[in-house]
Amino acid sequence: MDKAKMVKIYRKMLEIRFFEEKVFELYGQNLVPGTIHLYAGQEAVAVGVCENLREDDYIVSTHRGHGHCIAKGAKLDKTMAEILGKKTGYCKGKGGSMHIADFSIGMLGATAVVGAGLPIATGAGLSIKLRGTDQVVACFFGDGASNQGTFHEAINIAAIWKLPVLFVCENNLYAMGTCQTQVMLLKDIAKRASAYGIPGVSVNGNNVLDIFEVAQEAGKRARNHEGPTLIECKTYRHKGHSRFDPATYRPKEEVKAWLEQDPLHQFKKWLLEAGNVETTYLDQIEKQVITAIESAVKFAKDSPYPDPHEALEDVHAEWR
Amino acid sequence: MREITYRDALREALSEEMQKDETVFLLGEDIGRCWEGAFKVTKGLAEKFGDERVRDTPISESAIVGAAVGAAITGMHPIVEIMFGDLTTLAMDQIANQAAKIRYMFGGQVEVPLVVRTPFGGGVNIAAHHSQSLEAWFMHIPGLLVALPSTPYDAKGLLKTAIRGGDPVMFCEHKLLYPIKGLIPDEDYTVPFGVAEVRSEGKDVTIFATSFMIHKALEAARMLKKEGVSVEVMDPRTLVPLDKAKLISSVQKTGRLVIVSEGCKTAGVTAEIAAVVAEEAIDYLDAPIKRVAEPDTPIPFSPPLERYVLPNEKRIIKAVREII
């Protein structure tokens, strides 16, 4: 990997982290309606996967989706505006935090029904196969979603038809407050891949370079018409499930141990020690990211809310 | 004009649209060359278009519809066959939460050109899991269009409109309609959504009926004519969008309304149509609205039991007599 790519990965991870910290802050100021599911702590997954994707590749996202959007190249200002419910947001304020989409960059949208994205990703893969292009789809979902029937149905179909899909399970150990050990006997969700006759890989979800490599391999397989791969990224969310969930169901030692494995800090350390990147250069990037996010916040705050009657628009397509 | 069956009319629509547009493809259980559809609608299509475009799937309704949604938002025009309407329940998240809402939720960025064909209705003694009529469920989900062709002409014309449109369409067929015959033109044609058809003109009472019940209503109208009662039979053809104007103008003319539909009575199609007329045209009514639907029970198996719950011409005639 060249230096420019490494720095780009760092910048993306930083954008997500600072973006989420800003969303949390705005939420505290009552500027974000509804609820939020923050991606902080899981940045390595979205960035490690999406850095293998082209603009015409697709991703399918979840309720915890801000990081996926940013990693795929969504604009910070339109993303922030959508989260604030503004007219200038990606979905004109109709979707909000849990339903951001940008079809111009292959971001096929976030579904807030746990597990519902997997069949949609399979369908995008089928579409690619039928159109005969070499695009791929990355489908993000959590450990909780891997217990839905759609996980079984969608991966099986993708497997039998050899569809170009990367099923990326972000195992952050908790489905809301329910620990993985309460709801499955397997330690490694990736082992479920063998039930469908496809490769399954468990990877350190806090190590962006490891994820990048695994996703690169899965991407090659997909583009070579060899079918889907199940990638389990073992990671941890820094905040609670949603809003002000204090996540007291997580043991303190566990939280401490994971925070010490912060994906962003680890990668920064690696860049400085092994990647031959100067501190001053990273500081400069940090400043640029802060400025970009401040500008996105300003855009979102200054934008108008939608006109109430717009609630009636966009239900149906225009009739041909 | 030529006479063909409802089944063949559907197949012609599929075949012609697949011929015309290579993004149109079919997926469903047992629709391919081994079985060719539980009701043989897709007979010969795998031979003609290949297994890639006429795809047999595993028994995974949720992923079948979900995959169709994913294909629809990435440039394809999938047509799903769900073998029995009752089994749409297995795909309800993908239908109601994904297909129906994606366009809206994402601010109109994308269309979801998806057709789900499925047969509803009772009358063939296959009991509670294969005989329901659930079209009212779909009427209740904004974003879905709901079509119910009652003739071969409409089957072909409405299906073509559904395929060419940009919305998810729940295309509700009826098991007892597949063998019925009717005239269709030789040339390409479509039937627009939201335009009701008066199947029989009359002045004393309006019977609003859907799908197979149109034929029961027409039979009832013929029998009532012998008693000197002039019946207008109205077929909405699509429930979403609904041709309210034509319904109301018929009620304005006759002053009496009987609504007939399979599916149970409570919160069903008949309830919604009655509510529309009560809200927008009550002043035109000279008598209470009558509804002929299934009682609030599952569909039973044994023939005398099933006959008892399904609407039929006798029950329609009885309802008409009560308000004439």
XYZ file of C-alpha atoms in Angstrom:
644
model
C 0.000 0.000 0.000
C 1.399 3.401 -0.905
C 1.656 6.294 1.506
C -1.133 8.313 -0.121
C -3.529 5.407 0.337
C -2.528 4.981 3.982
C -3.062 8.637 4.660
C -6.413 8.559 2.892
C -7.489 5.702 5.135
C -6.434 7.669 8.193
C -8.276 10.747 6.988
C -11.488 8.775 6.412
C -11.311 7.162 9.831
C -10.705 10.514 11.408
C -13.613 12.058 9.515
C -15.939 9.383 10.857
C -14.664 9.714 14.427
C -14.915 13.496 14.524
C -18.214 13.457 12.673
C -19.725 11.102 15.255
C -18.332 13.114 18.153
C -19.941 16.172 16.622
C -23.280 14.377 16.150
C -23.148 13.372 19.823
C -22.473 16.965 20.806
C -25.307 18.299 18.638
C -27.605 15.659 20.044
C -26.845 16.973 23.521
C -27.853 20.417 22.284
C -31.224 19.074 21.106
C -30.355 19.752 17.485
C -30.742 16.134 16.372
C -34.348 14.902 16.382
C -35.094 11.310 17.347
C -32.284 8.939 18.088
C -28.701 8.249 17.006
C -26.581 5.109 16.690
C -22.953 6.162 16.650
C -20.261 4.400 14.676
C -17.316 5.573 16.816
C -15.021 2.648 17.556
C -15.913 0.725 14.394
C -14.272 3.050 11.849
C -11.705 0.492 10.727
C -14.441 -1.755 9.330
C -16.189 0.722 7.039
C -12.953 2.290 5.852
C -11.017 -0.966 5.500
C -13.774 -2.396 3.323
C -14.752 0.698 1.322
C -11.157 1.540 0.415
C -11.326 -1.565 -1.763
C -14.414 -0.344 -3.573
C -14.828 1.758 -6.686
C -17.366 4.555 -6.915
C -19.638 2.337 -9.032
C -19.547 -0.469 -6.447
C -22.414 -0.668 -3.999
C -22.809 -0.745 -0.257
C -25.853 -1.541 1.860
C -25.913 -0.075 5.333
C -27.656 -0.263 8.697
C -29.147 1.902 11.438
C -25.532 2.493 12.593
C -24.655 3.819 9.180
C -22.977 7.251 9.282
C -19.547 5.626 9.048
C -20.518 3.553 6.016
C -21.738 6.678 4.205
C -18.578 8.646 4.877
C -16.325 5.717 4.015
C -18.095 5.273 0.660
C -17.610 8.938 -0.141
C -20.830 10.650 0.901
C -20.632 14.387 1.436
C -20.291 15.411 5.081
C -22.584 18.414 4.723
C -25.524 16.559 3.146
C -25.086 13.709 5.636
C -25.122 16.090 8.606
C -28.075 18.010 7.176
C -30.063 14.764 6.874
C -29.281 13.856 10.487
C -30.580 17.264 11.548
C -33.766 16.735 9.491
C -33.036 19.502 7.014
C -34.322 20.028 3.486
C -30.761 19.965 2.113
C -30.037 16.509 3.505
C -29.482 13.493 1.290
C -33.101 12.426 1.684
C -34.616 15.890 2.021
C -35.233 15.185 5.697
C -37.418 12.125 5.021
C -34.932 9.521 6.203
C -32.808 10.870 9.020
C -29.910 9.233 10.800
C -31.102 5.670 10.138
C -31.929 6.055 6.426
C -29.199 7.846 4.550
C -28.609 6.946 0.921
C -26.568 8.404 -1.920
C -27.268 6.531 -5.116
C -24.801 8.680 -7.029
C -21.939 6.912 -5.235
C -23.500 3.460 -4.974
C -24.633 3.924 -1.395
C -27.894 1.990 -1.698
C -29.188 3.169 1.616
C -29.449 2.218 5.221
C -32.268 0.037 6.430
C -33.211 0.186 10.094
C -34.794 -3.273 10.129
C -32.057 -5.512 11.494
C -31.069 -8.043 8.833
C -33.163 -6.530 6.053
C -30.159 -5.306 4.099
C -28.772 -8.737 3.312
C -31.402 -9.752 0.729
C -31.168 -6.297 -0.858
C -27.394 -6.695 -1.199
C -27.925 -10.123 -2.728
C -30.298 -8.493 -5.215
C -27.759 -5.817 -6.114
C -25.309 -8.663 -6.671
C -27.819 -10.400 -8.908
C -28.317 -7.188 -10.831
C -24.547 -6.961 -11.397
C -24.461 -10.545 -12.607
C -27.361 -10.059 -15.008
C -25.925 -6.803 -16.354
C -22.556 -8.459 -16.746
C -20.446 -5.757 -15.077
C -17.542 -6.319 -12.660
C -18.982 -4.293 -9.793
C -19.225 -5.674 -6.258
C -21.495 -5.098 -3.283
C -20.441 -4.745 0.356
C -23.233 -5.475 2.804
C -22.703 -4.249 6.360
C -24.682 -5.771 9.219
C -24.182 -6.590 12.883
C -23.879 -9.674 15.054
C -27.579 -9.288 15.858
C -28.537 -9.493 12.187
C -26.690 -12.773 11.826
C -29.483 -14.367 13.862
C -32.196 -13.230 11.448
C -33.624 -15.630 8.880
C -32.659 -13.184 6.145
C -28.977 -13.885 6.921
C -29.516 -17.518 5.987
C -31.754 -16.883 2.987
C -29.677 -14.106 1.460
C -26.239 -15.673 1.896
C -27.466 -19.000 0.597
C -28.848 -17.391 -2.556
C -25.683 -15.326 -3.065
C -23.659 -18.528 -2.642
C -25.607 -20.708 -5.112
C -25.615 -17.981 -7.764
C -21.984 -16.970 -7.038
C -22.963 -13.328 -6.587
C -20.300 -10.637 -6.045
C -21.183 -9.755 -2.461
C -18.991 -9.118 0.593
C -21.112 -9.895 3.630
C -19.417 -7.808 6.307
C -20.538 -8.679 9.824
C -19.525 -6.016 12.325
C -19.506 -8.062 15.482
C -19.468 -5.466 18.250
C -20.530 -8.154 20.745
C -23.874 -6.601 21.611
C -27.246 -6.535 19.875
C -28.585 -3.573 21.841
C -28.014 -4.889 25.354
C -27.906 -8.571 24.455
C -24.452 -10.080 24.527
C -23.426 -12.446 21.726
C -22.857 -15.274 24.215
C -26.536 -15.138 25.241
C -27.820 -15.719 21.728
C -25.368 -18.003 19.926
C -23.080 -20.839 20.868
C -20.504 -20.012 18.219
C -17.704 -17.641 19.098
C -16.886 -16.881 15.471
C -19.826 -15.837 13.298
C -17.596 -16.371 10.257
C -17.893 -20.130 10.873
C -21.488 -19.913 9.685
C -20.086 -19.443 6.176
C -19.328 -23.148 5.958
C -23.073 -23.841 6.075
C -23.343 -22.121 2.692
C -20.165 -23.494 1.175
C -18.439 -20.112 1.010
C -15.290 -18.763 2.694
C -15.692 -17.166 6.109
C -12.968 -15.078 7.711
C -12.780 -13.616 11.211
C -10.601 -10.577 11.418
C -9.552 -8.056 14.054
C -12.157 -5.405 13.398
C -10.057 -2.721 15.002
C -7.126 -3.211 12.649
C -7.846 -1.356 9.445
C -4.958 -2.899 7.513
C -6.064 -6.444 8.359
C -9.599 -5.622 7.253
C -8.318 -3.982 4.097
C -6.431 -7.139 3.163
C -9.302 -9.505 3.862
C -11.738 -7.301 1.957
C -9.273 -7.029 -0.919
C -9.138 -10.789 -1.221
C -12.942 -11.086 -0.964
C -13.305 -8.309 -3.533
C -11.045 -10.136 -5.972
C -13.037 -13.320 -5.532
C -16.251 -11.408 -6.134
C -14.993 -9.637 -9.258
C -13.706 -12.958 -10.584
C -17.216 -14.440 -10.358
C -16.134 -16.772 -7.546
C -18.955 -15.718 -5.267
C -19.511 -14.136 -1.877
C -17.381 -14.116 1.277
C -18.506 -13.732 4.865
C -16.166 -11.418 6.747
C -16.577 -11.104 10.492
C -14.910 -8.017 11.948
C -14.592 -8.237 15.722
C -14.979 -4.720 17.007
C -16.610 -2.591 19.695
C -18.767 0.485 19.788
C -17.437 3.227 22.019
C -20.845 4.569 22.984
C -24.042 2.807 23.943
C -26.495 1.377 21.428
C -28.401 4.600 20.885
C -28.995 8.062 22.295
C -27.766 8.303 25.881
C -27.614 4.558 26.497
C -24.869 4.377 29.155
C -24.264 0.715 28.237
C -23.973 -0.368 31.858
C -24.548 -3.945 30.687
C -20.941 -4.016 29.508
C -18.326 -4.906 32.156
C -15.961 -2.013 32.914
C -12.837 -4.125 32.308
C -14.188 -5.152 28.925
C -14.837 -1.554 27.899
C -11.390 -0.529 29.133
C -9.675 -3.309 27.214
C -11.449 -2.417 23.982
C -10.834 1.313 24.345
C -7.162 0.512 24.588
C -7.541 -1.154 21.204
C -9.027 1.976 19.635
C -8.725 1.438 15.854
C -7.895 5.049 15.118
C -5.143 5.365 17.743
C -3.675 2.041 16.739
C -3.506 3.017 13.109
C -2.045 6.422 13.912
C 0.634 4.734 15.996
C 1.375 2.365 13.146
C 1.573 5.208 10.611
C 4.075 7.058 12.779
C 6.164 4.035 13.702
C 6.012 1.756 10.684
C 4.436 3.854 7.983
C 7.080 6.538 7.946
C 4.542 9.369 8.228
C 5.405 12.588 10.037
C 3.437 13.748 13.094
C 3.170 17.206 11.638
C 1.551 15.772 8.509
C -1.074 13.944 10.544
C -1.696 17.079 12.608
C -2.287 18.939 9.392
C -4.824 16.317 8.266
C -6.535 16.517 11.628
C -6.960 20.256 11.217
C -8.377 19.825 7.728
C -10.870 17.244 8.977
C -11.968 19.486 11.847
C -12.506 22.346 9.411
C -14.487 20.128 7.028
C -16.734 18.968 9.830
C -17.257 22.465 11.190
C -18.274 23.518 7.731
C -20.683 20.568 7.427
C -22.239 21.507 10.760
C -22.610 25.109 9.670
C -24.232 24.011 6.418
C -26.633 21.745 8.274
C -27.502 24.303 10.927
C -28.024 27.092 8.399
C -30.198 24.931 6.134
C -33.970 25.268 6.316
C -36.299 22.522 7.466
C -38.454 21.037 4.700
C -41.823 22.641 4.059
C -44.430 20.542 5.898
C -46.357 19.750 2.721
C -43.274 17.991 1.316
C -44.341 15.110 3.584
C -46.765 14.194 0.806
C -44.136 14.035 -1.946
C -41.962 11.135 -3.164
C -44.410 8.360 -2.227
C -44.778 7.168 -5.821
C -42.707 7.342 -8.961
C -43.665 9.618 -11.814
C -45.909 7.734 -14.212
C -44.397 7.094 -17.558
C -58.956 -9.668 -31.549
C -58.383 -13.199 -30.367
C -59.627 -15.247 -27.443
C -57.072 -16.433 -24.893
C -57.015 -17.434 -21.251
C -56.094 -15.197 -18.339
C -53.047 -17.429 -17.777
C -51.910 -17.021 -21.393
C -52.577 -13.295 -21.260
C -50.249 -12.952 -18.272
C -47.614 -15.027 -20.033
C -47.868 -12.877 -23.157
C -47.313 -9.747 -21.100
C -44.243 -11.251 -19.438
C -42.864 -12.563 -22.693
C -43.428 -9.381 -24.694
C -41.938 -7.142 -22.018
C -38.921 -9.448 -21.619
C -38.464 -9.365 -25.369
C -38.641 -5.608 -25.427
C -36.528 -4.813 -22.358
C -33.580 -6.944 -21.350
C -33.608 -5.586 -17.793
C -36.902 -7.400 -17.193
C -36.413 -10.792 -15.542
C -38.408 -13.260 -13.479
C -37.642 -14.941 -10.200
C -39.629 -17.229 -7.964
C -40.054 -20.752 -6.719
C -40.555 -23.393 -9.408
C -41.080 -20.947 -12.235
C -38.290 -22.407 -14.379
C -38.196 -25.267 -16.849
C -38.746 -28.083 -14.326
C -42.181 -26.961 -13.172
C -42.983 -23.775 -15.151
C -44.947 -22.154 -12.356
C -47.432 -23.652 -9.919
C -50.193 -22.297 -12.174
C -48.159 -22.611 -15.405
C -48.050 -18.886 -16.058
C -44.326 -19.090 -16.896
C -44.670 -22.136 -19.160
C -42.105 -22.006 -21.928
C -40.448 -18.807 -20.741
C -37.262 -20.453 -19.443
C -36.937 -22.215 -22.806
C -37.333 -18.926 -24.576
C -35.309 -16.570 -22.370
C -32.950 -18.916 -20.532
C -32.450 -19.856 -16.902
C -30.676 -16.602 -16.067
C -33.757 -14.485 -16.778
C -36.307 -17.011 -15.543
C -34.722 -17.913 -12.236
C -35.800 -20.716 -9.971
C -35.101 -19.754 -6.376
C -34.798 -21.573 -3.069
C -37.862 -21.447 -0.825
C -36.859 -18.115 0.682
C -39.683 -15.629 0.127
C -38.083 -12.856 2.121
C -34.828 -13.066 0.183
C -36.647 -13.475 -3.138
C -38.509 -10.195 -2.693
C -35.467 -8.591 -1.044
C -33.265 -9.604 -3.949
C -35.835 -8.157 -6.320
C -35.733 -4.887 -4.366
C -31.937 -4.824 -4.599
C -32.080 -5.501 -8.329
C -34.824 -2.924 -8.865
C -32.808 -0.109 -7.283
C -29.748 -0.955 -9.376
C -31.199 -0.801 -12.850
C -33.212 -3.976 -13.329
C -36.956 -4.638 -13.610
C -37.591 -7.797 -11.611
C -40.909 -9.615 -11.603
C -41.363 -11.918 -8.645
C -43.814 -14.790 -8.517
C -44.882 -15.737 -5.004
C -46.528 -19.110 -5.444
C -49.533 -18.356 -3.221
C -50.658 -14.976 -1.947
C -50.680 -16.311 1.597
C -46.883 -16.620 1.389
C -46.378 -12.906 0.841
C -46.591 -12.809 4.648
C -43.111 -14.362 4.702
C -41.774 -11.455 2.658
C -43.739 -8.747 4.399
C -40.722 -6.809 5.701
C -39.255 -6.563 2.230
C -42.637 -5.620 0.745
C -43.912 -3.220 3.376
C -40.752 -1.773 4.921
C -38.295 -1.889 2.050
C -39.950 -1.922 -1.405
C -42.769 0.408 -0.381
C -40.649 2.914 1.533
C -37.291 3.117 -0.232
C -38.294 5.827 -2.666
C -39.865 7.968 0.041
C -37.352 7.335 2.800
C -34.471 8.261 0.517
C -36.119 11.478 -0.635
C -37.115 10.316 -4.111
C -33.549 9.456 -5.162
C -34.544 6.145 -6.687
C -37.488 4.250 -8.125
C -38.362 0.697 -7.166
C -39.702 -0.859 -10.385
C -40.740 -4.185 -8.956
C -43.760 -6.368 -9.648
C -44.854 -9.080 -7.225
C -47.327 -11.429 -8.936
C -49.255 -13.727 -6.688
C -52.545 -15.627 -6.753
C -55.128 -14.995 -4.067
C -58.605 -16.337 -3.467
C -60.527 -19.378 -2.345
C -62.721 -21.914 -4.072
C -60.298 -24.760 -4.703
C -60.399 -26.519 -1.324
C -56.836 -25.912 -0.267
C -57.670 -24.490 3.137
C -56.351 -21.756 5.358
C -52.776 -21.369 4.107
C -53.499 -21.255 0.379
C -56.819 -19.450 -0.016
C -56.641 -16.003 1.541
C -57.147 -12.659 -0.142
C -54.781 -10.174 1.494
C -54.943 -7.242 -0.917
C -56.268 -5.008 1.864
C -52.942 -5.415 3.668
C -51.145 -3.882 0.713
C -53.666 -1.045 0.365
C -52.636 -0.048 3.859
C -48.963 0.438 2.962
C -48.235 3.762 1.255
C -45.842 3.296 -1.646
C -47.361 0.097 -3.007
C -49.716 -0.059 -5.966
C -52.337 -2.799 -5.950
C -53.769 -4.298 -9.148
C -56.470 -6.979 -9.396
C -57.190 -7.963 -12.993
C -60.495 -9.775 -13.490
C -60.262 -10.508 -17.228
C -57.595 -11.698 -19.683
C -57.628 -8.245 -21.318
C -56.863 -6.559 -17.998
C -54.402 -9.255 -16.937
C -52.191 -8.483 -19.910
C -52.742 -4.744 -20.028
C -52.340 -4.093 -16.316
C -49.282 -6.324 -16.074
C -47.609 -4.388 -18.861
C -48.368 -1.109 -17.108
C -46.984 -2.556 -13.870
C -43.756 -3.670 -15.541
C -43.248 -0.353 -17.338
C -43.873 1.751 -14.219
C -41.444 2.800 -11.523
C -43.315 1.645 -8.425
C -43.567 -1.618 -6.536
C -46.812 -3.252 -7.652
C -48.630 -6.012 -5.811
C -50.205 -7.798 -8.739
C -53.044 -9.859 -7.288
C -54.171 -12.681 -9.545
C -56.879 -15.228 -8.727
C -56.586 -19.004 -8.929
C -60.039 -19.437 -10.440
C -59.377 -16.841 -13.134
C -56.380 -18.565 -14.763
C -58.484 -20.746 -17.118
C -61.127 -18.160 -18.033
C -61.112 -16.886 -21.594
C -61.547 -13.442 -23.037
C -60.806 -11.303 -26.064
C -57.615 -9.323 -26.407
C -56.300 -7.200 -29.270
C -53.484 -8.493 -31.479
C -51.467 -5.313 -31.130
C -49.546 -4.011 -28.114
C -51.766 -2.284 -25.531
C -51.730 -1.349 -21.856
C -54.443 -0.750 -19.286
C -53.834 2.330 -17.133
C -53.881 2.128 -13.339
C -56.597 4.003 -11.490
C -59.238 3.759 -14.221
C -62.259 1.687 -13.218
C -64.339 -0.151 -15.799
C -68.123 -0.417 -15.801
C -68.689 -4.082 -16.651
C -72.458 -3.749 -16.912
C -74.480 -0.556 -16.946
C -77.503 -0.132 -14.708
C -79.537 2.451 -12.823
C -80.938 0.887 -9.644
C -77.891 -0.264 -7.712
C -74.101 -0.249 -8.036
C -72.183 -3.417 -7.301
C -68.503 -2.682 -6.739
C -66.581 -5.950 -6.982
C -62.966 -7.038 -7.342
C -61.088 -9.821 -9.101
C -63.024 -13.108 -9.399
C -65.992 -11.505 -7.641
C -66.654 -9.448 -10.772
C -67.866 -12.634 -12.416
C -70.120 -13.444 -9.453
C -71.446 -9.885 -9.541
C -72.180 -10.125 -13.271
C -74.022 -13.418 -12.694
C -76.025 -11.779 -9.914
C -76.784 -8.827 -12.205
C -78.112 -11.169 -14.911
C -80.404 -12.887 -12.431
C -81.616 -9.613 -10.944
C -82.362 -8.262 -14.402
C -85.005 -10.979 -14.754
C -86.665 -9.486 -11.671
C -86.521 -6.051 -13.248
C -83.591 -4.751 -11.184
C -81.055 -2.808 -13.213
C -77.548 -3.346 -11.803
C -74.366 -1.437 -12.554
C -71.256 -3.559 -12.018
C -68.058 -1.656 -11.408
C -64.578 -3.151 -11.546
C -61.896 -0.886 -10.020
C -59.081 -2.914 -11.728
C -56.617 -1.291 -9.323
C -57.330 -0.596 -5.659
C -54.258 1.652 -5.413
C -54.698 4.006 -7.142
C -58.474 3.913 -6.745
C -60.802 5.500 -9.279
C -62.924 7.322 -6.716
C -64.521 9.597 -9.279
C -66.097 6.785 -11.272
C -67.277 5.022 -8.125
C -68.892 8.166 -6.782
C -70.530 9.061 -10.075
C -72.051 5.584 -10.254
C -73.367 5.903 -6.708
C -74.728 9.322 -7.631
C -76.657 7.677 -10.460
C -77.985 4.599 -8.627
C -78.185 5.798 -5.009
C -77.385 2.296 -3.785
C -74.132 0.432 -3.257
C -73.194 -3.188 -2.631
C -69.462 -3.899 -2.219
C -68.184 -7.398 -2.906
C -64.724 -8.729 -2.213
C -63.021 -11.861 -0.963
C -60.939 -11.311 2.122
C -62.510 -10.926 5.516
C -64.886 -8.130 6.299
C -63.151 -6.374 9.173
C -60.809 -3.625 7.991
C -60.915 -5.143 4.520
C -61.387 -3.865 0.976
C -65.124 -3.537 1.458
C -64.587 -1.475 4.605
C -62.328 1.004 2.827
C -64.642 1.409 -0.171
C -67.638 1.900 2.143
C -65.676 4.523 4.066
C -64.774 6.411 0.887
C -68.404 6.555 -0.215
C -69.655 7.401 3.280
C -67.144 10.225 3.531
C -67.443 11.675 0.053
C -70.866 10.705 -1.292
C -73.223 9.922 1.568
C -75.759 12.471 0.335
C -76.281 10.452 -2.840
C -77.204 7.281 -0.977
C -80.876 6.268 -0.708
C -80.148 3.161 1.365
C -77.434 1.765 3.638
C -74.254 0.449 2.026
C -74.128 -3.346 1.928
C -70.927 -5.387 2.114
C -70.475 -8.964 0.918
C -67.183 -10.397 2.145
C -65.834 -13.351 4.059
C -66.793 -13.623 7.713
C -63.887 -13.093 10.092
C -62.670 -16.687 10.010
C -59.754 -18.439 8.314
C -60.748 -20.220 5.077
C -61.920 -23.723 6.026
C -61.077 -26.862 4.049
C -64.218 -28.973 3.645
C -66.240 -27.942 0.542
C -69.492 -27.118 2.360
C -67.565 -25.072 4.899
C -65.581 -23.184 2.288
C -68.712 -22.514 0.194
C -70.331 -21.090 3.309
C -67.683 -18.436 3.874
C -66.902 -17.343 0.313
C -69.019 -14.580 -1.236
C -71.227 -15.839 -4.083
C -74.025 -14.669 -6.383
C -76.751 -15.691 -3.905
C -75.274 -13.558 -1.163
C -74.851 -10.677 -3.581
C -78.479 -10.961 -4.697
C -79.621 -11.096 -1.079
C -77.660 -7.943 -0.289
C -79.162 -6.136 -3.292
C -82.700 -7.158 -2.339
C -82.187 -5.809 1.174
C -81.706 -2.289 -0.138
C -83.933 -2.197 -3.197
